[in-house]
Short mmCIF file of C-alpha atoms in Angstrom, two decimals:
data_model
loop_
_atom_site.label_atom_id
_atom_site.label_comp_id
_atom_site.label_asym_id
_atom_site.label_seq_id
_atom_site.Cartn_x
_atom_site.Cartn_y
_atom_site.Cartn_z
CA MET A 7 40.91 116.42 154.16
CA SER A 8 40.69 119.64 151.54
CA LEU A 9 40.88 119.28 147.88
CA ARG A 10 43.90 121.38 147.98
CA ARG A 11 45.85 119.20 150.67
CA VAL A 12 44.95 116.21 148.49
CA ASN A 13 46.66 117.67 145.39
CA VAL A 14 49.66 118.79 147.27
CA VAL A 15 50.14 114.98 148.63
CA ILE A 16 49.43 113.28 144.77
CA LEU A 17 52.40 115.98 143.45
CA VAL A 18 54.81 114.94 146.29
CA LEU A 19 53.82 111.25 145.67
CA LEU A 20 54.67 112.31 141.79
CA ALA A 21 57.87 113.44 142.82
CA VAL A 22 58.95 110.99 144.70
CA ALA A 23 58.33 108.36 141.88
CA PHE A 24 59.91 110.06 139.16
CA LEU A 25 63.07 110.68 141.53
CA ILE A 26 62.95 106.54 141.58
CA ILE A 27 62.71 106.17 138.20
CA VAL A 28 65.09 108.45 137.26
CA GLN A 29 67.36 106.98 139.81
CA ARG A 30 66.90 103.92 137.79
CA ASN A 31 67.22 104.88 134.74
CA LEU A 32 71.07 106.58 135.87
CA LEU A 33 71.64 103.28 137.14
CA ASN A 34 70.83 101.29 134.01
CA LEU A 35 72.55 104.05 132.08
CA ASN A 36 75.66 103.48 134.37
CA ASP A 37 75.95 99.81 133.78
CA PHE A 38 75.16 100.42 129.66
CA LEU A 39 78.33 102.56 129.56
CA ARG A 40 80.50 100.34 131.74
CA SER A 41 79.66 97.30 129.08
CA GLU A 42 80.02 99.15 126.40
CA ASN A 43 83.30 101.25 127.15
CA PRO A 44 83.27 103.21 124.15
CA ASP A 45 86.95 104.03 124.55
CA ALA A 46 87.63 100.54 124.66
CA VAL A 47 90.72 99.21 122.09
CA PRO A 48 91.06 95.75 120.47
CA GLY A 49 92.69 93.56 123.40
CA MET A 50 91.87 96.05 125.96
CA ILE A 51 90.68 94.87 129.53
CA LEU A 52 88.40 97.84 130.89
CA PRO A 53 90.35 99.87 133.88
CA PHE A 54 89.77 98.45 136.98
CA GLU A 55 87.90 100.67 139.12
CA SER A 56 89.83 100.61 142.46
CA GLU A 57 87.51 101.49 145.75
CA PHE A 58 89.41 103.78 148.56
CA SER A 59 91.37 101.76 150.92
CA PRO A 60 90.85 102.33 154.39
CA GLU A 61 94.02 104.41 154.56
CA LEU A 62 92.74 106.47 151.55
CA ARG A 63 90.21 109.37 151.75
CA PRO A 64 87.85 110.49 148.72
CA ASP A 65 89.63 113.73 149.37
CA LEU A 66 92.81 112.57 148.40
CA VAL A 67 91.75 111.82 144.63
CA ARG A 68 93.86 113.55 141.67
CA THR A 69 92.50 116.28 139.50
CA GLY A 70 93.50 118.36 136.77
CA GLU A 71 95.05 117.75 133.48
CA LYS A 72 95.82 113.89 133.35
CA ILE A 73 99.64 112.61 132.82
CA PRO A 74 98.77 109.51 130.40
CA VAL A 75 102.04 107.19 131.49
CA VAL A 76 102.45 104.00 129.47
CA ILE A 77 104.58 100.92 130.75
CA THR A 78 105.27 97.68 129.64
CA ALA A 79 104.70 94.46 132.65
CA ALA A 80 106.24 91.37 131.84
CA GLU A 81 105.38 88.21 134.00
CA GLU A 82 108.97 88.07 134.87
CA ARG A 83 109.68 91.61 135.54
CA LEU A 84 106.47 92.53 137.29
CA GLY A 85 108.18 93.78 140.49
CA ALA A 86 110.09 96.26 138.18
CA VAL A 87 106.87 97.51 136.94
CA VAL A 88 105.48 98.14 140.38
CA ALA A 89 108.27 99.98 141.97
CA ALA A 90 108.77 102.15 138.71
CA MET A 91 104.91 102.82 139.03
CA ASN A 92 105.41 103.42 142.48
CA SER A 93 108.12 105.57 142.37
CA VAL A 94 106.01 107.62 139.86
CA TYR A 95 103.32 108.09 141.77
CA GLN A 96 104.96 109.24 145.52
CA ASN A 97 107.07 111.62 143.80
CA SER A 98 104.17 113.66 142.15
CA LYS A 99 100.67 115.24 143.08
CA ALA A 100 99.49 115.16 139.10
CA ASN A 101 97.03 113.15 138.27
CA ILE A 102 98.90 110.26 136.94
CA VAL A 103 96.68 107.60 134.68
CA PHE A 104 99.24 104.20 133.93
CA SER A 105 98.07 102.44 131.17
CA ILE A 106 99.75 99.10 131.52
CA VAL A 107 100.59 96.99 128.82
CA THR A 108 101.03 93.09 129.69
CA MET A 109 99.99 89.54 127.99
CA ASN A 110 97.27 87.99 128.77
CA ASP A 111 99.21 85.28 131.11
CA THR A 112 100.21 88.18 133.44
CA VAL A 113 96.85 90.09 134.43
CA ASP A 114 95.50 87.98 137.32
CA HIS A 115 99.21 88.52 139.00
CA LEU A 116 99.06 92.03 137.94
CA LYS A 117 95.42 93.07 139.22
CA VAL A 118 96.79 91.20 142.83
CA TRP A 119 99.33 93.50 142.83
CA MET A 120 97.88 96.67 142.05
CA THR A 121 94.48 95.89 144.16
CA LYS A 122 96.02 94.17 147.41
CA THR A 123 98.59 96.88 148.09
CA GLN A 124 99.33 100.70 148.32
CA LEU A 125 98.83 100.82 144.62
CA ASN A 126 94.57 100.32 144.96
CA ASN A 127 94.40 103.94 144.74
CA VAL A 128 96.72 104.58 141.68
CA LYS A 129 94.46 105.56 138.52
CA HIS A 130 95.06 102.61 135.70
CA LYS A 131 93.76 100.75 132.70
CA ILE A 132 95.44 97.15 131.80
CA ILE A 133 95.67 96.74 127.91
CA ILE A 134 96.51 93.17 126.97
CA PHE A 135 99.26 93.06 123.90
CA GLU A 136 98.30 91.03 121.03
CA PRO A 137 101.81 89.22 119.27
CA GLN A 138 99.81 89.07 116.17
CA LEU A 139 100.75 92.33 115.59
CA LEU A 140 104.23 91.70 115.02
CA ASN A 141 103.43 88.79 112.76
CA GLY A 142 106.48 89.61 109.31
CA LYS A 143 107.87 92.54 111.57
CA ILE A 144 110.28 90.24 113.21
CA THR A 145 113.02 87.51 112.43
CA LYS A 146 112.25 84.12 111.77
CA ASN A 147 115.81 83.04 112.89
CA PRO A 148 115.36 80.63 115.42
CA GLN A 149 118.81 81.60 117.04
CA LYS A 150 117.20 85.07 117.51
CA LEU A 151 113.96 84.55 118.00
CA ASP A 152 114.59 83.67 121.83
CA SER A 153 115.54 87.28 122.63
CA VAL A 154 112.87 88.68 120.81
CA LYS A 155 110.06 90.07 123.80
CA PRO A 156 107.09 91.23 122.08
CA LEU A 157 106.23 93.80 125.04
CA THR A 158 109.51 95.77 124.02
CA PHE A 159 107.77 96.89 120.74
CA ALA A 160 104.83 97.88 122.37
CA ARG A 161 106.34 101.82 122.12
CA PHE A 162 105.54 101.79 118.32
CA TYR A 163 101.73 101.50 118.93
CA LEU A 164 101.19 104.05 121.71
CA PRO A 165 98.02 106.14 120.04
CA GLU A 166 96.69 102.63 119.82
CA PHE A 167 96.79 102.36 123.85
CA ILE A 168 95.47 106.01 124.20
CA PRO A 169 93.62 106.92 121.39
CA ASP A 170 92.20 109.93 122.84
CA ALA A 171 95.59 111.58 124.75
CA GLU A 172 97.16 114.06 122.94
CA LYS A 173 100.80 113.95 124.45
CA ALA A 174 101.85 110.81 126.68
CA ILE A 175 104.97 109.41 128.44
CA TYR A 176 106.71 105.80 128.00
CA LEU A 177 108.97 104.16 130.37
CA ASP A 178 110.61 101.65 130.54
CA ASP A 179 110.38 99.18 133.33
CA ASP A 180 113.80 98.88 134.83
CA ILE A 181 113.64 102.81 135.80
CA ILE A 182 112.78 104.86 138.90
CA VAL A 183 111.70 108.46 139.07
CA GLN A 184 112.77 110.73 142.08
CA GLY A 185 111.31 113.81 140.30
CA ASP A 186 107.78 115.04 139.69
CA ILE A 187 106.87 113.29 136.24
CA GLN A 188 105.07 116.68 135.63
CA GLU A 189 108.52 118.22 134.60
CA LEU A 190 108.73 115.55 132.23
CA PHE A 191 105.60 115.73 131.00
CA ASP A 192 105.85 119.60 130.65
CA THR A 193 109.11 118.74 127.77
CA SER A 194 108.51 121.20 125.42
CA LEU A 195 108.38 119.39 121.63
CA LYS A 196 109.77 121.35 118.77
CA SER A 197 106.78 122.06 116.00
CA GLY A 198 106.31 119.01 113.81
CA HIS A 199 108.33 116.70 116.59
CA ALA A 200 106.50 113.58 117.69
CA ALA A 201 108.36 112.63 120.35
CA ALA A 202 111.45 113.31 122.66
CA PHE A 203 114.28 111.36 123.62
CA SER A 204 117.34 111.88 125.78
CA ASP A 205 120.58 111.59 123.27
CA ASP A 206 122.96 109.25 124.14
CA CYS A 207 126.18 111.69 123.64
CA ASP A 208 124.37 113.87 126.80
CA SER A 209 127.13 114.56 129.63
CA ALA A 210 125.05 113.24 132.15
CA SER A 211 124.83 109.62 130.54
CA ALA A 212 127.87 109.62 128.61
CA LYS A 213 130.42 110.30 131.58
CA GLY A 214 132.54 107.51 131.43
CA ILE A 215 131.09 105.19 129.12
CA VAL A 216 132.76 102.17 128.04
CA ARG A 217 132.67 101.72 124.52
CA GLY A 218 131.54 98.11 123.04
CA ALA A 219 128.23 96.10 122.22
CA GLY A 220 125.36 97.31 124.55
CA ASN A 221 126.94 100.95 125.08
CA GLN A 222 126.78 102.22 121.63
CA ASN A 223 126.18 106.33 121.30
CA ASN A 224 125.66 106.38 117.54
CA TYR A 225 124.21 105.08 114.49
CA ILE A 226 126.76 103.01 112.98
CA GLY A 227 126.65 100.89 116.45
CA PHE A 228 122.66 100.03 115.34
CA LEU A 229 122.51 99.73 111.73
CA ASP A 230 124.09 98.13 108.99
CA PHE A 231 125.16 101.09 106.71
CA LYS A 232 127.30 98.63 104.18
CA LYS A 233 123.27 97.55 103.39
CA GLU A 234 121.60 99.43 100.20
CA ALA A 235 118.38 100.43 102.01
CA ILE A 236 120.34 102.14 104.87
CA LYS A 237 122.81 103.75 102.30
CA LYS A 238 120.05 105.26 100.32
CA LEU A 239 118.94 107.40 103.52
CA GLY A 240 121.92 109.31 103.72
CA MET A 241 121.93 109.26 107.22
CA ARG A 242 125.63 110.13 108.93
CA ALA A 243 126.79 107.09 110.75
CA ASN A 244 128.69 108.83 113.67
CA THR A 245 125.14 110.86 114.38
CA CYS A 246 124.58 110.78 118.14
CA SER A 247 121.92 108.07 119.18
CA PHE A 248 119.23 108.24 121.57
CA ASN A 249 117.61 105.65 124.45
CA PRO A 250 114.25 105.17 123.65
CA GLY A 251 113.43 103.72 127.54
CA VAL A 252 112.07 107.02 128.39
CA ILE A 253 109.83 108.98 125.77
CA VAL A 254 107.79 112.05 125.50
CA ALA A 255 105.30 111.63 122.56
CA ASN A 256 103.25 114.39 121.07
CA LEU A 257 100.72 111.34 119.74
CA THR A 258 98.78 114.18 117.65
CA GLU A 259 101.59 114.63 115.72
CA TRP A 260 102.62 110.89 115.62
CA LYS A 261 99.25 110.04 114.24
CA ARG A 262 99.60 112.62 111.71
CA GLN A 263 103.02 111.49 110.08
CA ASN A 264 102.11 107.95 110.53
CA ILE A 265 104.89 106.92 112.69
CA THR A 266 103.67 103.25 113.56
CA ASN A 267 103.46 102.31 110.30
CA GLN A 268 106.80 103.64 109.43
CA LEU A 269 108.06 101.95 112.34
CA GLU A 270 106.66 98.63 111.25
CA HIS A 271 108.12 99.39 107.40
CA TRP A 272 111.29 99.30 108.85
CA MET A 273 110.98 95.87 110.96
CA GLU A 274 109.53 94.32 108.08
CA LEU A 275 112.19 95.32 105.42
CA ASN A 276 114.98 94.21 108.49
CA ALA A 277 113.15 91.11 108.60
CA GLN A 278 113.81 90.78 105.12
CA GLU A 279 117.20 92.15 104.90
CA ASP A 280 119.12 92.38 107.72
CA LEU A 281 119.62 95.71 108.40
CA TYR A 282 120.92 96.00 111.90
CA SER A 283 124.49 96.01 112.97
CA LYS A 284 125.82 92.87 114.22
CA THR A 285 127.50 94.52 117.21
CA LEU A 286 124.06 95.13 118.60
CA ALA A 287 123.76 93.90 121.93
CA GLU A 288 119.99 93.79 123.38
CA SER A 289 117.72 96.45 121.60
CA ILE A 290 116.42 95.34 118.64
CA THR A 291 113.58 98.30 119.57
CA THR A 292 116.08 101.33 118.66
CA PRO A 293 117.27 100.83 115.15
CA PRO A 294 113.71 101.71 113.57
CA LEU A 295 112.98 104.52 115.70
CA LEU A 296 116.53 105.59 115.01
CA ILE A 297 115.67 105.20 111.01
CA VAL A 298 112.40 107.10 111.46
CA PHE A 299 113.48 109.82 113.83
CA TYR A 300 116.89 111.01 112.39
CA LYS A 301 117.76 114.19 113.22
CA HIS A 302 113.72 115.00 113.68
CA HIS A 303 112.99 114.35 117.84
CA SER A 304 113.14 117.04 120.46
CA SER A 305 115.58 116.24 123.69
CA ILE A 306 114.71 115.67 126.89
CA ASP A 307 116.52 117.28 129.72
CA PRO A 308 119.30 114.63 130.79
CA MET A 309 118.73 114.56 134.29
CA TRP A 310 115.15 112.95 133.41
CA HIS A 311 117.04 109.81 131.70
CA VAL A 312 120.19 108.98 133.58
CA ARG A 313 121.08 105.42 132.46
CA HIS A 314 123.63 102.77 132.21
CA LEU A 315 123.05 102.02 135.57
CA GLY A 316 122.83 98.47 134.57
CA ALA A 317 125.99 98.36 133.01
CA THR A 318 129.49 96.84 134.22
CA GLY A 319 131.22 99.88 136.47
CA ALA A 320 127.95 101.63 137.14
CA GLY A 321 128.65 102.25 140.68
CA ASN A 322 132.15 103.62 139.69
CA ARG A 323 130.82 105.85 136.85
CA TYR A 324 128.46 107.93 139.06
CA SER A 325 128.83 109.17 142.47
CA PRO A 326 125.96 108.59 145.48
CA GLN A 327 125.46 112.28 144.90
CA PHE A 328 124.72 112.31 141.61
CA VAL A 329 122.36 109.74 141.75
CA LYS A 330 120.66 111.00 144.53
CA ALA A 331 119.92 114.30 142.64
CA ALA A 332 119.04 112.81 139.29
CA LYS A 333 115.40 112.86 138.33
CA LEU A 334 115.12 109.46 136.57
CA LEU A 335 117.33 106.39 136.69
CA HIS A 336 117.59 103.61 134.10
CA TRP A 337 119.03 100.38 134.60
CA ASN A 338 119.59 99.37 130.87
CA GLY A 339 122.17 97.12 130.62
CA HIS A 340 122.62 93.52 131.76
CA TYR A 341 122.44 93.80 135.64
CA LYS A 342 118.82 94.86 136.68
CA PRO A 343 118.41 96.37 140.39
CA TRP A 344 116.05 93.36 141.40
CA SER A 345 119.19 90.74 140.71
CA ARG A 346 122.14 90.36 143.23
CA THR A 347 124.78 92.01 141.01
CA SER A 348 123.49 95.53 140.21
CA SER A 349 124.59 98.68 141.27
CA PHE A 350 122.50 101.15 143.51
CA THR A 351 119.65 98.49 144.47
CA GLU A 352 119.13 100.14 147.94
CA VAL A 353 117.56 103.14 145.53
CA TRP A 354 115.48 100.30 143.65
CA ASP A 355 114.57 98.91 147.11
CA LYS A 356 112.68 101.96 148.28
CA TRP A 357 110.42 102.08 145.81
CA TYR A 358 109.51 97.98 145.37
CA ILE A 359 106.28 96.70 147.05
CA GLN A 360 106.65 93.07 147.90
CA ASP A 361 104.63 90.68 145.75
CA PRO A 362 101.07 89.92 147.59
CA MET A 363 101.29 86.34 145.71
CA ARG A 364 105.02 86.05 146.80
CA LYS A 365 105.90 84.78 143.36
CA PHE A 366 108.32 87.80 142.38
CA HIS A 367 111.61 87.41 144.68
CA PRO A 368 114.38 90.33 144.12
CA VAL A 369 117.69 88.75 144.46
CA ARG A 370 120.10 90.12 147.04
CA LYS A 371 123.85 89.56 148.46
CA HIS A 372 122.48 88.85 152.10
CA ALA A 373 120.02 86.26 153.03
CA GLY A 374 118.54 88.79 155.22
CA ASP A 375 118.06 91.74 153.10
CA LYS A 376 114.08 92.06 151.65
#
C-alpha cells in the first residue's frame, strides 16, 4: 500500500473518531441541560417530554409563536382541567404550551392522564404551587378557612410560572373553548395595561342576570366601602366589575408595575381588616384584582368569556344557538358541567377524556350516560 493511501485511511479513521467524540459530548451536554433546566422556578417539575403516540406523526408538531396558557389543576376537579385543555388544543393549530399549576399530591394522577390519553402530544409543564406563598395573606378565621383553595390564587403569580414569556393567557378550569385560542391571545392591550378581562356589564353575559350573592356586577358587591382603606382609594362603588376567570396578561407590564406585590398587599390588608363585602359568595380572588386594576385594564371580546353557565337558570338565559356561537364558555357558579344539575353538560361532555385511573367520574342524570 502506498504512503498516500495510508494517509487517507488514517484521515478517515481520525474523522470517524472525531465524530464519535462529538456525538458523546452532545449526549452528555443534553443530559446536563436536562438536569440543570435553567428555566426552572422554585417548585417546578421539569416539563414532561412525551413521545409521539403511534397515532400521531412527528410532522404534526406545532411550530411558530408560542402561546403560553396557564391553568390550575385541583385533584377533585382534574377532569375539568383535562376537558378544558382538550377543547383549547383541538380547536386551534397554534403552538400552545400549557403551564399546569397543581399541588404535589396531584402530580402522579395528572401525569397519567396526560400520557395515557390523546393529550400525550400536548406541550406542557407541570408546576407545583407552594401554599406557603399565602402565609399571612389569607384569613385565619376557621369558619372561612375551609373555603380557601390555594390554587385559586395562582393567577396572581403568572410571571413566576413563565418568567420568559411576555404575554400569556390564564384560564379557570371550568371553561370550554370553542374558538381558536390564537384569537384570544391576539387581544390588543392598551399601553400601560398589564391585563385584559371581560367586564361583568357586557351584553353577552349580563343578559338576564339575576342580582344577588354570587352574581355581582359592580364593585360594591365585592368590597366593603365602609372600610377606611377602601374609602381612601376613591373608587366608585357602582363601577362595573370584571371576572378574572379568563385573563390575557402582558407579563412585561405586569412585572414592571409589580402587580403581584400589589395583589399580595391587599390580601394581607384584608386578612387584617376584613375589606371584602359581606354579600360575597365564592370569589375571594376577585376583590384584590378589582382594586389593583381599577379603571386600568383592557377588555376581552364578550364572546370570548360567556359566563354564568353555572348559575341557577342558565339554561333559560342562553339559547342553544348562542351557546354554540360562543368562543369560550364559563360555568362559574355553583353548578359545574361535571355535576348532575348543570346546564349545557353535553357541550362539556364533548371534550371530556375519561380518566385512565378511573378516579374522576362525571355525575349524570341517567346511569347510562358517560
